[in-house]
PDB file of C-alpha atoms in Angstrom:
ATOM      1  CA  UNK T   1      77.227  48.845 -16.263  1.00  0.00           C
ATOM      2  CA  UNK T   2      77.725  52.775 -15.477  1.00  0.00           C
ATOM      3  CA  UNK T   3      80.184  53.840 -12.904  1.00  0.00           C
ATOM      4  CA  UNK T   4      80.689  57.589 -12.585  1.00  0.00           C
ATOM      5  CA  UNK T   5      83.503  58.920 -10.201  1.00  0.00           C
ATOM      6  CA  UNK T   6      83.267  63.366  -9.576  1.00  0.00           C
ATOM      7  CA  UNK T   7      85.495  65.556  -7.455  1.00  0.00           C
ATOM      8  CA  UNK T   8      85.937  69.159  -7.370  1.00  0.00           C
ATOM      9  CA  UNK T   9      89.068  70.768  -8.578  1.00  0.00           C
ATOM     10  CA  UNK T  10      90.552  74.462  -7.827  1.00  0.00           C
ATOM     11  CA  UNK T  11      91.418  75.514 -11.882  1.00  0.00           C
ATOM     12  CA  UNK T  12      89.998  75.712 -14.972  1.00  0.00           C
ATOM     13  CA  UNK T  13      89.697  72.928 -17.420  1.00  0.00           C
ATOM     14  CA  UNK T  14      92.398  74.520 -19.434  1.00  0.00           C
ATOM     15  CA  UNK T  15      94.922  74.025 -16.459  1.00  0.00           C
ATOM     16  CA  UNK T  16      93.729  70.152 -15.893  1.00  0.00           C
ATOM     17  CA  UNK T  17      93.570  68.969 -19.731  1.00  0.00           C
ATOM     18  CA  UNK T  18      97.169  68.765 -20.212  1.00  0.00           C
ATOM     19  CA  UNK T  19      97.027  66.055 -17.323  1.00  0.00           C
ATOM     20  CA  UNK T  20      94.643  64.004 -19.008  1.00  0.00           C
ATOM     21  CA  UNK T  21      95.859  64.121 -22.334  1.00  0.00           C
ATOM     22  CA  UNK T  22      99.351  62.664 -20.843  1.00  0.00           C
ATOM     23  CA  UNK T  23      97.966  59.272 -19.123  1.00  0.00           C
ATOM     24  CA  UNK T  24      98.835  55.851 -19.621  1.00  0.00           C
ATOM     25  CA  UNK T  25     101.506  53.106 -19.629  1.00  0.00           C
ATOM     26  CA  UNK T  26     104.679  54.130 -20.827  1.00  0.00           C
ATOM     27  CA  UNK T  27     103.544  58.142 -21.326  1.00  0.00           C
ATOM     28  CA  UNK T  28     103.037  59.911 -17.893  1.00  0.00           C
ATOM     29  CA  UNK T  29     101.904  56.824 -16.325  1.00  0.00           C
ATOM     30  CA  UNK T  30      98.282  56.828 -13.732  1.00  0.00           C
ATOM     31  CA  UNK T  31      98.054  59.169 -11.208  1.00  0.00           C
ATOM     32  CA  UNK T  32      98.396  58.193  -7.470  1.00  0.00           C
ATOM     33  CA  UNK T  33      98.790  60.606  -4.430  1.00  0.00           C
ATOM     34  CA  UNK T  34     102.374  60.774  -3.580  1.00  0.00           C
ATOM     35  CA  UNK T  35     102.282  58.881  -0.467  1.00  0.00           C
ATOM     36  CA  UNK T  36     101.141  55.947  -2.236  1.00  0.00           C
ATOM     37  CA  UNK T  37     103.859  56.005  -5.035  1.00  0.00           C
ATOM     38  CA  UNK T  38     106.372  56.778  -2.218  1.00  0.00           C
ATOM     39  CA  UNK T  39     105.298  53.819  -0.026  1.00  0.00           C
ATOM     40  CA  UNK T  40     104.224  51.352  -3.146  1.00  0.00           C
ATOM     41  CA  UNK T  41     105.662  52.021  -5.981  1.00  0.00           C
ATOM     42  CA  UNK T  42     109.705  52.088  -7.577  1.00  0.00           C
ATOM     43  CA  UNK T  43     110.537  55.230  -7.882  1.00  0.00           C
ATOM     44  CA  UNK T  44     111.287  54.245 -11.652  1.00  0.00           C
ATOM     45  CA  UNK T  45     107.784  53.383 -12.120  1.00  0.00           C
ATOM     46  CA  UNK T  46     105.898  56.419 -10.387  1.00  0.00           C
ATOM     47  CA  UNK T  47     103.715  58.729 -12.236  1.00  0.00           C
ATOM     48  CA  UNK T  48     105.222  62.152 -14.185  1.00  0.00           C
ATOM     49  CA  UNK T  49     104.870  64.903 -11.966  1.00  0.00           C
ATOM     50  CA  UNK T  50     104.952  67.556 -14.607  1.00  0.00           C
ATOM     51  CA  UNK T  51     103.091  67.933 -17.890  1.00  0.00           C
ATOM     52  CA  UNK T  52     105.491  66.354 -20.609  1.00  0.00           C
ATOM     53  CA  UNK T  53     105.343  68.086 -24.089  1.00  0.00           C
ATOM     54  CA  UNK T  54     106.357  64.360 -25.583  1.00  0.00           C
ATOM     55  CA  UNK T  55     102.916  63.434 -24.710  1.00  0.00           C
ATOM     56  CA  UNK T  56     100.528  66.187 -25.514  1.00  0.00           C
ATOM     57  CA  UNK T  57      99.878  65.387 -29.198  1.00  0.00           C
ATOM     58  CA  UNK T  58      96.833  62.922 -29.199  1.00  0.00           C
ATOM     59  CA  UNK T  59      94.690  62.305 -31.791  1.00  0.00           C
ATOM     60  CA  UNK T  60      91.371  60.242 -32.417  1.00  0.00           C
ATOM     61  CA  UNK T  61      92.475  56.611 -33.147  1.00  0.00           C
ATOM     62  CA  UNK T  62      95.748  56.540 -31.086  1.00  0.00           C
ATOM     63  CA  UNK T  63      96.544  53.676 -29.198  1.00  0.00           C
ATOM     64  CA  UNK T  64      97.674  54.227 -25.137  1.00  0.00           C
ATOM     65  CA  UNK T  65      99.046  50.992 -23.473  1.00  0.00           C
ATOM     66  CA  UNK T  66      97.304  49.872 -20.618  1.00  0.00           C
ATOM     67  CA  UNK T  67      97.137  47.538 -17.411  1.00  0.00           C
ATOM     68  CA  UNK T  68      95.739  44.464 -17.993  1.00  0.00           C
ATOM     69  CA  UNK T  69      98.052  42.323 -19.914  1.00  0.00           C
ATOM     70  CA  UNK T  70     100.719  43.122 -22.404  1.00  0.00           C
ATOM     71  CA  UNK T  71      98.959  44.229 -25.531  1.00  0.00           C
ATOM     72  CA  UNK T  72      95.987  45.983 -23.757  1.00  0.00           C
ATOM     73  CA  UNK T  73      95.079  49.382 -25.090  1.00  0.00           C
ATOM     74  CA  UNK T  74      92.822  51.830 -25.011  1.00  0.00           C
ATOM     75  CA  UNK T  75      91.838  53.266 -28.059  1.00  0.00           C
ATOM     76  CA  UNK T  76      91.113  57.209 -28.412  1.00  0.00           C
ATOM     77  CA  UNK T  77      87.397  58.097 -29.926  1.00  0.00           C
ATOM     78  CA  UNK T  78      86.748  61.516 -28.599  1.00  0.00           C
ATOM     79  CA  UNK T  79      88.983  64.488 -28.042  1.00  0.00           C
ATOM     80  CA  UNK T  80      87.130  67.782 -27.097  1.00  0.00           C
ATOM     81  CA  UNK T  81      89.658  69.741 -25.728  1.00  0.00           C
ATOM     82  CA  UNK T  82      89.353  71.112 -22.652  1.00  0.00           C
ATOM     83  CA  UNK T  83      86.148  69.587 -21.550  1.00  0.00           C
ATOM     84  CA  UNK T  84      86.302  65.443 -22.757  1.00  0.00           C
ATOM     85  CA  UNK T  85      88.378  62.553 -23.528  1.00  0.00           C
ATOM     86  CA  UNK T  86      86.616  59.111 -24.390  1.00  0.00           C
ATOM     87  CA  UNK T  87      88.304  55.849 -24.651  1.00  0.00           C
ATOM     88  CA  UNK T  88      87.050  52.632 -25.918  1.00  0.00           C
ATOM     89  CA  UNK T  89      88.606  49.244 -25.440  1.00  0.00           C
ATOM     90  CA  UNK T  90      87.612  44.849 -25.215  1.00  0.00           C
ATOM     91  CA  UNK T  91      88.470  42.906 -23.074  1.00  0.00           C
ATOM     92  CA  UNK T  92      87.624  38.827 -23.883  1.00  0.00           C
ATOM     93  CA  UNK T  93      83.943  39.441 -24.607  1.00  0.00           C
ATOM     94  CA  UNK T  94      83.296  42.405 -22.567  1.00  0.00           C
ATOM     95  CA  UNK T  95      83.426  45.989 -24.417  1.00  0.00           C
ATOM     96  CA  UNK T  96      83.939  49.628 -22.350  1.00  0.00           C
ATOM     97  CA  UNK T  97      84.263  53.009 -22.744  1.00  0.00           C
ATOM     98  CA  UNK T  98      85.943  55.568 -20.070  1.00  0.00           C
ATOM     99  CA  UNK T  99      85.713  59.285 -20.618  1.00  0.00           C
ATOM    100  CA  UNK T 100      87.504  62.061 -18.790  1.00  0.00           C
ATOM    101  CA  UNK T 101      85.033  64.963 -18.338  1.00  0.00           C
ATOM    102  CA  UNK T 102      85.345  68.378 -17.509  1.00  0.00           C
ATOM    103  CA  UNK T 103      82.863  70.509 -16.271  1.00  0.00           C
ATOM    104  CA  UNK T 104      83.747  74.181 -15.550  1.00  0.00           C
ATOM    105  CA  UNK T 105      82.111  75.274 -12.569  1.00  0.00           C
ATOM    106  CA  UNK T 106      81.672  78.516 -10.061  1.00  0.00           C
ATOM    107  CA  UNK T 107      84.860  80.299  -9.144  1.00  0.00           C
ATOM    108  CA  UNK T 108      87.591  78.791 -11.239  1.00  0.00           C
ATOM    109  CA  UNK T 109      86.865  75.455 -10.026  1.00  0.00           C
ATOM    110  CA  UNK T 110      85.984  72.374 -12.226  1.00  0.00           C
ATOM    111  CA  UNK T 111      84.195  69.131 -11.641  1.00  0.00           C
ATOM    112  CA  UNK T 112      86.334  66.013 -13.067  1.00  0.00           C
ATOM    113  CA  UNK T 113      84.515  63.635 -14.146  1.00  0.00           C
ATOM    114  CA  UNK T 114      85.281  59.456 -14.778  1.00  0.00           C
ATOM    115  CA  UNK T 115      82.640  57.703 -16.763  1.00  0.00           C
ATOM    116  CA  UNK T 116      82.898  53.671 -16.923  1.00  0.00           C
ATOM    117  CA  UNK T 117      80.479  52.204 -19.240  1.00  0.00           C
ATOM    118  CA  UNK T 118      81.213  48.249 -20.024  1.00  0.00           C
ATOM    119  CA  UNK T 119      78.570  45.851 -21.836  1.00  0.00           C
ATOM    120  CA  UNK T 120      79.295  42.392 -20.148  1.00  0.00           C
ATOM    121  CA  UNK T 121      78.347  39.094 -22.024  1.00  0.00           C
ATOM    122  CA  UNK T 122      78.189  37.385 -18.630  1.00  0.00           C
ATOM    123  CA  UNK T 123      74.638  37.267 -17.233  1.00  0.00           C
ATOM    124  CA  UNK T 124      73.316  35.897 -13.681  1.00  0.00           C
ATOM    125  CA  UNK T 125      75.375  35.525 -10.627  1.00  0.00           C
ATOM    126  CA  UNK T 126      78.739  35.566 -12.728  1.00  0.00           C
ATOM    127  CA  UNK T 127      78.005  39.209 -14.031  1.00  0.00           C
ATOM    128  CA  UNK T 128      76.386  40.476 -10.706  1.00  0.00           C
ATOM    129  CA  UNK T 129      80.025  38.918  -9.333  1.00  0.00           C
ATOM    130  CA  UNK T 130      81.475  40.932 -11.893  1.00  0.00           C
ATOM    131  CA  UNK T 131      79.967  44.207 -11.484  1.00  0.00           C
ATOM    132  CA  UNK T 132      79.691  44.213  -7.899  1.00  0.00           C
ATOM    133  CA  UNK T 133      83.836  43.750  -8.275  1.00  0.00           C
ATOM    134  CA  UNK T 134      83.840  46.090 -10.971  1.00  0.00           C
ATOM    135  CA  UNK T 135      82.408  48.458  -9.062  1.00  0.00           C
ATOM    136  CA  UNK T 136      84.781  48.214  -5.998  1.00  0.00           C
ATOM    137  CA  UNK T 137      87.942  48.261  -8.158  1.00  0.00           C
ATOM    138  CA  UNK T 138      86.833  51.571 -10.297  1.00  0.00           C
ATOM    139  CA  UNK T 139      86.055  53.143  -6.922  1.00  0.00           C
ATOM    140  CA  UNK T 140      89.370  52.282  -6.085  1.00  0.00           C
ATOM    141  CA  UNK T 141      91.083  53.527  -8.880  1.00  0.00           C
ATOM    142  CA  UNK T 142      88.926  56.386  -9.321  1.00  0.00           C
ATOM    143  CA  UNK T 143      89.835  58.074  -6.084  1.00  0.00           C
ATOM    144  CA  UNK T 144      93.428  57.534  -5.820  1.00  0.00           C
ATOM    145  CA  UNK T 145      93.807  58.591  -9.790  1.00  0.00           C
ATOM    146  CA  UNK T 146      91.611  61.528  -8.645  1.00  0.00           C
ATOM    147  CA  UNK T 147      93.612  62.330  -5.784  1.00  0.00           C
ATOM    148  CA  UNK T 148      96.969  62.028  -7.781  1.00  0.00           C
ATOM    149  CA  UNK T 149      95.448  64.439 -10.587  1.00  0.00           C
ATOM    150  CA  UNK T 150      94.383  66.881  -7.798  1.00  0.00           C
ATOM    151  CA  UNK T 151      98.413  67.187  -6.155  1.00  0.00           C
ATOM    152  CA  UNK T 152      99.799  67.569  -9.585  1.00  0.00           C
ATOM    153  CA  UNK T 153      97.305  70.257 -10.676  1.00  0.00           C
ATOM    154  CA  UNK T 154      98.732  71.550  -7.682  1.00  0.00           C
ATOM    155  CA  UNK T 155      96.010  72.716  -5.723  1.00  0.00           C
ATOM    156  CA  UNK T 156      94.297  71.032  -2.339  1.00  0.00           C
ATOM    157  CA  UNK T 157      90.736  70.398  -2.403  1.00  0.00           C
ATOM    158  CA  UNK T 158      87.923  72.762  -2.164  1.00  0.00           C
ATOM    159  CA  UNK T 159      86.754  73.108   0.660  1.00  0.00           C
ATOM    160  CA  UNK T 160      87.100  70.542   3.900  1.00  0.00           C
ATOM    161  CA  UNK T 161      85.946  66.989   3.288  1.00  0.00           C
ATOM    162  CA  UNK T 162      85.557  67.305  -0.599  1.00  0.00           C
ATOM    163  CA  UNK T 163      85.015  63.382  -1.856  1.00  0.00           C
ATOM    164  CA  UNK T 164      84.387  61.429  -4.716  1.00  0.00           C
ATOM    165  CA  UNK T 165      80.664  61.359  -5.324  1.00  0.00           C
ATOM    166  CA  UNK T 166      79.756  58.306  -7.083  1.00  0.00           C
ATOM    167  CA  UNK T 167      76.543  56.738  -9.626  1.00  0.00           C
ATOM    168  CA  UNK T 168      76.419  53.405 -10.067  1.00  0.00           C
ATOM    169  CA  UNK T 169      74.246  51.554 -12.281  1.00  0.00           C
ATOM    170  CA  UNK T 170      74.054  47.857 -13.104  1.00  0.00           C
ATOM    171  CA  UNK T 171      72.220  47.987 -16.651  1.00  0.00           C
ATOM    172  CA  UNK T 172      73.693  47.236 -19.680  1.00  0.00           C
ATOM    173  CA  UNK T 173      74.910  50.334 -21.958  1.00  0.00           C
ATOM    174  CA  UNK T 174      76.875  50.342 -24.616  1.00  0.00           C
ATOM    175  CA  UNK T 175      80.044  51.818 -24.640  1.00  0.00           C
TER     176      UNK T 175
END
């Protein structure tokens, strides 16, 4: 299962990496627009709106907290710095990766990239269930993660109508 999220960003990778680096429970938190976190979220809970020197050190084999249940991590395996990020982590029987990609582009802008890659165990109607959800909820969190990196970078989009372009693909990968 392959889901890959993309949206355009005014900046260089240099000026978006220090956003990246800083995600995840208890460091700068996940991105969300700031109508959402005003609207859903405590304000003692919402997302750091500045890059945080505390959590710019990162290093292959860390450990970031994450959603999910209480000892849920993801597990640093990649740091290219500016241009990727690559997390691995299990769930129950079902492995994933998620990198953070960036792709310089034309005129100081730069294509983000999300990458989901999960190997399920389930097969039949349970696993098309399951991606078919899957899908839905990293669509979900894609954009509005997106959309939160894109305010704090502190730029609007380029262009009018810029979305999240999306790939899908229900085949089994490795992460």
């Amino acid at each position: 299962m392959t889901f890959d999220r993309f949206r355009t960003i005014v900046g260089p990778p240099d000026s978006i990496w220090p956003w990246l680096v800083q995600l995840g429970k208890g460091r700068a938190g996940w991105y969300l627009p700031g109508v959402v976190e005003r609207r859903l979220i405590p304000r003692s809970r919402r997302a750091a709106r500045i890059v945080d020197p505390r959590w710019q050190a990162l290093r292959v084999g860390d450990r970031i907290p994450d959603y999910g249940g209480r000892d849920e991590t993801l597990e640093v395996v990649t740091i290219n710095a500016p241009i990727a990020l690559v997390y691995r982590s299990r769930r129950g029987k079902a492995r994933f990766s998620w990198a953070l990609l960036l792709h310089p582009g034309d005129g100081g802008h730069t294509v983000v990239q999300l990458r989901f890659r999960g190997k399920l165990a389930s097969t039949g109607w349970r696993r098309r269930v399951i991606v078919t959800l899957g899908e839905f909820f990293d669509w979900a969190t894609s954009e509005l993660m997106l959309r939160g990196l894109q305010e704090r970078v502190g730029v609007g989009p380029v262009g009018e109508g810029v979305e999240t372009k999306v790939s899908a693909h229900n085949r089994s990968v490795a992460p």
